[in-house]
Short mmCIF file of C-alpha atoms (C1' of nucleotides) and ligand atoms in Angstrom, two decimals:
data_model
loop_
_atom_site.label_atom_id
_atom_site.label_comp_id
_atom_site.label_asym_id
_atom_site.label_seq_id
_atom_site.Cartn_x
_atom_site.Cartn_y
_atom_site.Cartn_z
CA UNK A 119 0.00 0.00 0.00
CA UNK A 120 1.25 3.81 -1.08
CA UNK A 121 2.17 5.73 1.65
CA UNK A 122 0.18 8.99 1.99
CA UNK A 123 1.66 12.46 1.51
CA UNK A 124 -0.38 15.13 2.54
CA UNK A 125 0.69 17.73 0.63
CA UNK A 126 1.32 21.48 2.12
CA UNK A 127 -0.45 24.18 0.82
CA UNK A 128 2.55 25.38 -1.60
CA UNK A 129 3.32 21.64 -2.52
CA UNK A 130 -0.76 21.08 -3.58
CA UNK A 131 -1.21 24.18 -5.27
CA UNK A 132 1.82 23.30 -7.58
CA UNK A 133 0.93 20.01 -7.70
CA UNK A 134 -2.23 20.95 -9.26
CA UNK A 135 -1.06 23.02 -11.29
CA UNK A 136 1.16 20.12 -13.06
CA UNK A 137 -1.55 17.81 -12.34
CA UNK A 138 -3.55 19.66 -14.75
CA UNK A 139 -0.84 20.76 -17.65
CA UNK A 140 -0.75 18.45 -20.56
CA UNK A 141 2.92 19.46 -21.05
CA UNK A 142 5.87 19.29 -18.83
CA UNK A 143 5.84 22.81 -17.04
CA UNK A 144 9.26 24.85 -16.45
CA UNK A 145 10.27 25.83 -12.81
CA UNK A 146 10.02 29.38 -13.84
CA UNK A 147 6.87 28.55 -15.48
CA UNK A 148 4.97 27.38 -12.51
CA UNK A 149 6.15 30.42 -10.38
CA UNK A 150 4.58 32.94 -12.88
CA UNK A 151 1.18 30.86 -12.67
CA UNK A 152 1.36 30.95 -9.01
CA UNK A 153 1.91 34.35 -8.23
CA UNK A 154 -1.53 35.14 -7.81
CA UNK A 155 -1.64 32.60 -4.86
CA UNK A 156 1.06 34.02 -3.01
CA UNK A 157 4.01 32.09 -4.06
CA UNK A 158 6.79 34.65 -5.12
CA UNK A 159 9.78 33.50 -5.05
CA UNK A 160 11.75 30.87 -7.25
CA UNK A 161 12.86 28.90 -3.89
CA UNK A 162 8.94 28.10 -2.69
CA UNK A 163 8.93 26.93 -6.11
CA UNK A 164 11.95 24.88 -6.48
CA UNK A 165 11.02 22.81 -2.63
CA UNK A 166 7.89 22.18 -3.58
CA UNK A 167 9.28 20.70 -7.01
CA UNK A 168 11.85 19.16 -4.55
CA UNK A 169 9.17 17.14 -2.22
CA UNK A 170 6.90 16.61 -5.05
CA UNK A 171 10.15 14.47 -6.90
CA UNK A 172 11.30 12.64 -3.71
CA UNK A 173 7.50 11.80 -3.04
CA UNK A 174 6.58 10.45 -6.53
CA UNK A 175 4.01 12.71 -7.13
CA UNK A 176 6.18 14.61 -10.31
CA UNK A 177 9.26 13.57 -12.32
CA UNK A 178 11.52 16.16 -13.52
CA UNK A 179 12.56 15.55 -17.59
CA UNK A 180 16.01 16.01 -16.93
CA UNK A 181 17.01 16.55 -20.94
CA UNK A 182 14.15 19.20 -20.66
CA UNK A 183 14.78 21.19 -17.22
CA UNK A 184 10.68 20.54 -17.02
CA UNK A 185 8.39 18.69 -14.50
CA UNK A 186 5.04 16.35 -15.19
CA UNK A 187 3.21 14.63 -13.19
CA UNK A 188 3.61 10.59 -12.55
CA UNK A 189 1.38 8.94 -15.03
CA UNK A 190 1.18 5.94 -12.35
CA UNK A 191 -1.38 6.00 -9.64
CA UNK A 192 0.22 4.07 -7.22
CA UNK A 193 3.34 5.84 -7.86
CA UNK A 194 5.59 2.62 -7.25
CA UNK A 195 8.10 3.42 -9.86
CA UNK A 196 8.84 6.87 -8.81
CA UNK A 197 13.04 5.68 -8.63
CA UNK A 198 12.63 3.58 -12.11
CA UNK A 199 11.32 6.24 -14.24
CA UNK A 200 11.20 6.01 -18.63
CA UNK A 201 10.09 8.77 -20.72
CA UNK A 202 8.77 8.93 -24.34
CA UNK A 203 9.91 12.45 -25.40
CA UNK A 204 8.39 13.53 -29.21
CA UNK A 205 11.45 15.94 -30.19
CA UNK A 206 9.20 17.97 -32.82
CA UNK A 207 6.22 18.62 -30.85
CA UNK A 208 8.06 17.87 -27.69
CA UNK A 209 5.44 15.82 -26.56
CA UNK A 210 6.17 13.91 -23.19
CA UNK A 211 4.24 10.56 -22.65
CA UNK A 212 5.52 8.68 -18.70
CA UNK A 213 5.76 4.81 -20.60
CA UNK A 214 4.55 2.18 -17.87
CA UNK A 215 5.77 -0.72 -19.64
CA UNK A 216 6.25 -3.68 -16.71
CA UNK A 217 9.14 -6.30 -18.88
CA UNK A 218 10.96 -2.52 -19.20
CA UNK A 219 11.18 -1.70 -16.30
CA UNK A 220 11.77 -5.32 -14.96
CA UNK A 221 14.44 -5.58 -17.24
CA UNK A 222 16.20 -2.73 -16.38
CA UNK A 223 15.48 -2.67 -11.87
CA UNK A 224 17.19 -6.54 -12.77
CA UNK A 225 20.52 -4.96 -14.98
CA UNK A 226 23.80 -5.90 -13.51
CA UNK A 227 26.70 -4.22 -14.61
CA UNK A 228 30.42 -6.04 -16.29
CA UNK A 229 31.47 -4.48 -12.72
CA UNK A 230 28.95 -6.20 -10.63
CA UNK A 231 26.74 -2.99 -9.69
CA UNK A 232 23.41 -3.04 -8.64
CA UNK A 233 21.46 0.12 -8.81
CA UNK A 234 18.78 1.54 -6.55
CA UNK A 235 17.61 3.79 -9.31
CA UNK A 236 16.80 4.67 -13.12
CA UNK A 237 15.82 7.43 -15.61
CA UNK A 238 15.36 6.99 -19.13
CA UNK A 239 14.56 9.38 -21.65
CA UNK A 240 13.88 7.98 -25.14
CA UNK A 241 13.62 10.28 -28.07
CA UNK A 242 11.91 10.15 -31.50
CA UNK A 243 8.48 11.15 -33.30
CA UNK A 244 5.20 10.70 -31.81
CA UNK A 245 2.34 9.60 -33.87
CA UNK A 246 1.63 12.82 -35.42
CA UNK A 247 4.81 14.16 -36.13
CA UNK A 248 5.78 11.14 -37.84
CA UNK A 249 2.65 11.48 -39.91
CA UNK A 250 3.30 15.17 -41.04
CA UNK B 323 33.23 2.89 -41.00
CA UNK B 324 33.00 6.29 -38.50
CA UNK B 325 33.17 9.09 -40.46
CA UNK B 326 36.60 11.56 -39.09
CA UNK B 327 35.81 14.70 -37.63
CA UNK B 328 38.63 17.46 -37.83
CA UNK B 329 37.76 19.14 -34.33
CA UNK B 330 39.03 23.19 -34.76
CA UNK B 331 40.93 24.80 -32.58
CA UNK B 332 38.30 25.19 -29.96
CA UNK B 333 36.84 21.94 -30.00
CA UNK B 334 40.33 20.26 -29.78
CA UNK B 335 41.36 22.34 -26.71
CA UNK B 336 37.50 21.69 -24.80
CA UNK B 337 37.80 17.86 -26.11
CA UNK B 338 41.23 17.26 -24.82
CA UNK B 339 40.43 18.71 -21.53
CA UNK B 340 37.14 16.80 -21.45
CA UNK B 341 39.14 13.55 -22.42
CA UNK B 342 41.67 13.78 -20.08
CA UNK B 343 39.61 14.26 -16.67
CA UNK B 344 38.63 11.41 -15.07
CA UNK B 345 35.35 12.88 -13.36
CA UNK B 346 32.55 14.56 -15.63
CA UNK B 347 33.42 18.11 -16.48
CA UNK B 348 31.03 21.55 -16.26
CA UNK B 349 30.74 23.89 -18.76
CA UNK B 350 32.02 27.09 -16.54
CA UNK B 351 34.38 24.62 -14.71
CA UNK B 352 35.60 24.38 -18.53
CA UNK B 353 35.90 27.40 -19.18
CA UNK B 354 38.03 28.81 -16.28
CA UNK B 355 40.19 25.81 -17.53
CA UNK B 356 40.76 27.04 -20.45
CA UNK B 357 41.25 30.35 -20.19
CA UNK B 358 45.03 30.45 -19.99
CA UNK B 359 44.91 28.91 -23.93
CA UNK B 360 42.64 32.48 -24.87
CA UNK B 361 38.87 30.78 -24.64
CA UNK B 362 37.08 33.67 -22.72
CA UNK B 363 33.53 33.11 -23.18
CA UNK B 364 30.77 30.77 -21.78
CA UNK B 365 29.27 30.65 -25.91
CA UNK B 366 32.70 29.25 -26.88
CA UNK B 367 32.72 26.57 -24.99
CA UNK B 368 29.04 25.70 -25.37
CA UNK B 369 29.62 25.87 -29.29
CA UNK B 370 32.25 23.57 -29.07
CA UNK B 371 30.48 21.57 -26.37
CA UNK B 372 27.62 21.36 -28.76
CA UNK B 373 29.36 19.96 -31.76
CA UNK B 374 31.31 17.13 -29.55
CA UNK B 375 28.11 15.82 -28.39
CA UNK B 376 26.50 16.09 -31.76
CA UNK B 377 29.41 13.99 -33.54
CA UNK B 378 29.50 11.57 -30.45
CA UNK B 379 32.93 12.79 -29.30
CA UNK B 380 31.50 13.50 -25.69
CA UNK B 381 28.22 12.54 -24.11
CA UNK B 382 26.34 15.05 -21.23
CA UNK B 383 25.27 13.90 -18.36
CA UNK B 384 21.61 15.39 -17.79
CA UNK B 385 21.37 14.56 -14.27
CA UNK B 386 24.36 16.19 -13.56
CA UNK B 387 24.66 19.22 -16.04
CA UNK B 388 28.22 17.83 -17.01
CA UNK B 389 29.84 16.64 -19.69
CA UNK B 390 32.44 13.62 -20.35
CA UNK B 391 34.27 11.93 -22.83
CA UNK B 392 32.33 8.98 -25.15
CA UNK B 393 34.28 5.45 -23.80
CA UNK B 394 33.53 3.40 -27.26
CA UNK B 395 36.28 4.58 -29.57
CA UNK B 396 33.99 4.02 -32.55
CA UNK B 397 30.88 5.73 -30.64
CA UNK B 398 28.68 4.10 -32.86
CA UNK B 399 25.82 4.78 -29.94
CA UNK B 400 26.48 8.71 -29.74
CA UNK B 401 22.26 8.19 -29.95
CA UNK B 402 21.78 5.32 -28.06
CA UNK B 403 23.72 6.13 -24.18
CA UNK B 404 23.89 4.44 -20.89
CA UNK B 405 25.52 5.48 -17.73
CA UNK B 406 26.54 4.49 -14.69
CA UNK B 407 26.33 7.57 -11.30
CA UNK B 408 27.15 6.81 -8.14
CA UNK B 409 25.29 8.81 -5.80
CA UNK B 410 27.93 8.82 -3.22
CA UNK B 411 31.26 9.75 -4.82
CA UNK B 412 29.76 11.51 -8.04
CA UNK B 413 31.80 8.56 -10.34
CA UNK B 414 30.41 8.45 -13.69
CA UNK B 415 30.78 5.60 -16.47
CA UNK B 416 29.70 4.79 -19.90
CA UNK B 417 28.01 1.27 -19.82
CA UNK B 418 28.97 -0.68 -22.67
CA UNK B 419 26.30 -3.59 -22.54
CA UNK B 420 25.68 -4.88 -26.03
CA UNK B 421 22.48 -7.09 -24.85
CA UNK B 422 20.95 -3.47 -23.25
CA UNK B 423 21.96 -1.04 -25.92
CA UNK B 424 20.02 -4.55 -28.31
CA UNK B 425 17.32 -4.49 -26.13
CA UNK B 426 16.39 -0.77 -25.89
CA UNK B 427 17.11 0.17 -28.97
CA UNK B 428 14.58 -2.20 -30.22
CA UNK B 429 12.20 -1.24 -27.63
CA UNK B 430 8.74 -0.20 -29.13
CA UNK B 431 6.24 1.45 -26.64
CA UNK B 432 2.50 0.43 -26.39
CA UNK B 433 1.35 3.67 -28.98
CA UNK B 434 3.89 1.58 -31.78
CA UNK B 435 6.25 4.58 -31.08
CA UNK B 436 9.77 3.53 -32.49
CA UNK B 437 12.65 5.77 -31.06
CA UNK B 438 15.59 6.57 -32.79
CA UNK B 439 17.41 8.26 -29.43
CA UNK B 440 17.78 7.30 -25.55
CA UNK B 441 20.25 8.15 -22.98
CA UNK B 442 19.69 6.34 -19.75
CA UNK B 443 20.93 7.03 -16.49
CA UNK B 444 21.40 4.57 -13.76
CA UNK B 445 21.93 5.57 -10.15
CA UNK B 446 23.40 3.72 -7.17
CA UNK B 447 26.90 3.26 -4.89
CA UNK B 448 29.42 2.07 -6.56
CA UNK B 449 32.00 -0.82 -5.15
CA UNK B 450 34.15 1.91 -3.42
CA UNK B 451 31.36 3.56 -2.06
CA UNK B 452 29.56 0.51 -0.66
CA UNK B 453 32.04 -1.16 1.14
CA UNK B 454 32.57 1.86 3.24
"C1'" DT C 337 39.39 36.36 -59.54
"C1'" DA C 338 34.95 37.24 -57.43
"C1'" DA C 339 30.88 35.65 -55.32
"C1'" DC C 340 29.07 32.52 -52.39
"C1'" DA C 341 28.13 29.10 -48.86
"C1'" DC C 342 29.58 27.16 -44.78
"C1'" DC C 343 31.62 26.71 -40.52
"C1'" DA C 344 34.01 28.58 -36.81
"C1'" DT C 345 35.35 32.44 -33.88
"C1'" DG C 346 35.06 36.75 -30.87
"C1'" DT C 347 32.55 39.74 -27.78
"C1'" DA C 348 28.93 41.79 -25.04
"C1'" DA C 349 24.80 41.41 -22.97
"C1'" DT C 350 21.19 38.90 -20.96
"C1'" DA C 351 18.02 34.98 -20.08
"C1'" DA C 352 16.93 30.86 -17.65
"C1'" DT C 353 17.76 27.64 -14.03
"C1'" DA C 354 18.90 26.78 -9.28
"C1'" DT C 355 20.80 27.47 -4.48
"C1'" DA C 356 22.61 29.80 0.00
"C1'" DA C 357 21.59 31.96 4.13
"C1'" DC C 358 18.70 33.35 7.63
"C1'" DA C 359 14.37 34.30 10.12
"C1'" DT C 360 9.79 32.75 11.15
"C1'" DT C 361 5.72 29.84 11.32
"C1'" DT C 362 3.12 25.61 11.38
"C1'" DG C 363 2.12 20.78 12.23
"C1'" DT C 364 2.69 16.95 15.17
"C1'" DA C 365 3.85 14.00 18.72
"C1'" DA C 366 5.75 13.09 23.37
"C1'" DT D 1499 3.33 22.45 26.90
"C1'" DT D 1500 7.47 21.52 25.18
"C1'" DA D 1501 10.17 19.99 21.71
"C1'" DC D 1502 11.16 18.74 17.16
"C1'" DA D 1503 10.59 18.34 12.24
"C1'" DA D 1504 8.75 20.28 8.23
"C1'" DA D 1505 7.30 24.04 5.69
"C1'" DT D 1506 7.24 28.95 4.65
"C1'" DG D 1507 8.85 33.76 3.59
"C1'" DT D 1508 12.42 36.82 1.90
"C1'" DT D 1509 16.61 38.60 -0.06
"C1'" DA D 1510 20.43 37.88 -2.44
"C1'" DT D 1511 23.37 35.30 -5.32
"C1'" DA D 1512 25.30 31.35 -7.96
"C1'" DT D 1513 25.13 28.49 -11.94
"C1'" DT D 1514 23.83 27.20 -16.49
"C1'" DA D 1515 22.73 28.58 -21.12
"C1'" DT D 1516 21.31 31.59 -25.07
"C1'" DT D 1517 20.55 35.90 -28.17
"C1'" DA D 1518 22.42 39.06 -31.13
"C1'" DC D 1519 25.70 40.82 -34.02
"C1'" DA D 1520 30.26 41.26 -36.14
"C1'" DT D 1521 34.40 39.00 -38.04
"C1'" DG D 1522 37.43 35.52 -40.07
"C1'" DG D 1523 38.80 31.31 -42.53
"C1'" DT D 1524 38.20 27.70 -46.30
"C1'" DG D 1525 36.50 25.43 -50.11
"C1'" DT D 1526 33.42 25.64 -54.25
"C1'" DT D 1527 32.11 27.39 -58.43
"C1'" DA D 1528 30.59 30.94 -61.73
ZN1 ZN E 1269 5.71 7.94 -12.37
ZN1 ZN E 1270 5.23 15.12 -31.82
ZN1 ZN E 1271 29.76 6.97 -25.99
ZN1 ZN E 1272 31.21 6.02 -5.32
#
DNA sequence: TAACACCATGTAATAATATAACATTTGTAA
DNA sequence: TTACAAATGTTATATTATTACATGGTGTTA
């Protein structure tokens, strides 16, 4: 069972805010759309966007500088994370693919390592782009 | 075959530098590095950092904002890159796993999506690191 | 040669992303 | 209620990256 985070008031109202963008939203991004709540500086944005990551609740697109929400209710994956990223529209898609994400939680290195943790970021043309 | 790339002047001095450290480099920790051989400005280094990833002579590491030198001399996966972090002593390698590069290159999401790009980032303590 | 394309360089200014430092407040549990 | 952890508020600053514009080489070709 998920553990539940109840968020503070700065953490919800950015979470919503992602919650409800159907594009990974900038740090900068988020604090203009939350000024008129009362959140004015970049640092009430930045450890919300903090807690939000270590909780699960939001990813950050590393190749992008940009945050979305986690596609995955129960949030399980939150340190084995894979991205579908559309690099003409810039679409981002969270893929929830279970033999992916097997495979890689499972992948040994030549030096033995195990790892706690994963990001992937794959790259290409969504549907429609291709299509264009 | 790999097609040869005659770096410039620029590129030579930022790739040599790159190639030579044995941690991941940052662009302004470049710079100041390079300053003595007349490089004076953050957009020179990022134009030659931009060209070294683009021909696969250095790969950047997105989690960390820092750049390092491609380990497979023929760097026919300049698209297609894997690395190993380790979250305690910041040590960063290039995985060279034929059955994973295989595997995720072929990798076709639920949508039929087909990528033709991924960098992946693994996370975790390496052997030095754990046995402390 | 002259005109052109192409790539690289030089320089200044500025934009975008992220953190440090410090004071205060709020939630929660002993 | 006391004590502690977590969150907030605020100012300033550090770090990362790009825009804009001018100049300089090198190879091609008209
Ligand atoms: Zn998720
Ligand atoms: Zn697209
Ligand atoms: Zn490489
Ligand atoms: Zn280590």
């Amino acid at each position: 069972m998920e553990k539940q985070h109840n968020l503070s008031k700065n953490q919800k109202i950015i979470f919503d805010l992602i919650d409800k963008s159907h594009e990974p939203l900038k740090a900068y991004s988020i604090l203009f759309n939350v000024q008129k709540k009362g959140i004015n500086a970049p640092l009430q944005v930045y450890r919300a966007l903090d807690k939000l990551v270590e909780i699960g609740k939001i990813h950050k697109i590393e190749s992008r500088n940009a945050f979305i929400a986690c596609q995955n209710s129960s949030c399980q994956i939150s340190k084995a994370t894979a991205f579908s990223i559309c690099e003409s529209c810039e679409k981002v898609s969270e893929i929830n693919n279970s033999k992916l994400s097997k495979y890689l939680s499972n992948f040994v290195d030549e030096t033995g390592m195990k790892y706690s943790k994963y990001n992937l970021e794959f790259f290409g043309l969504c549907k429609k782009c291709k299509s264009k």
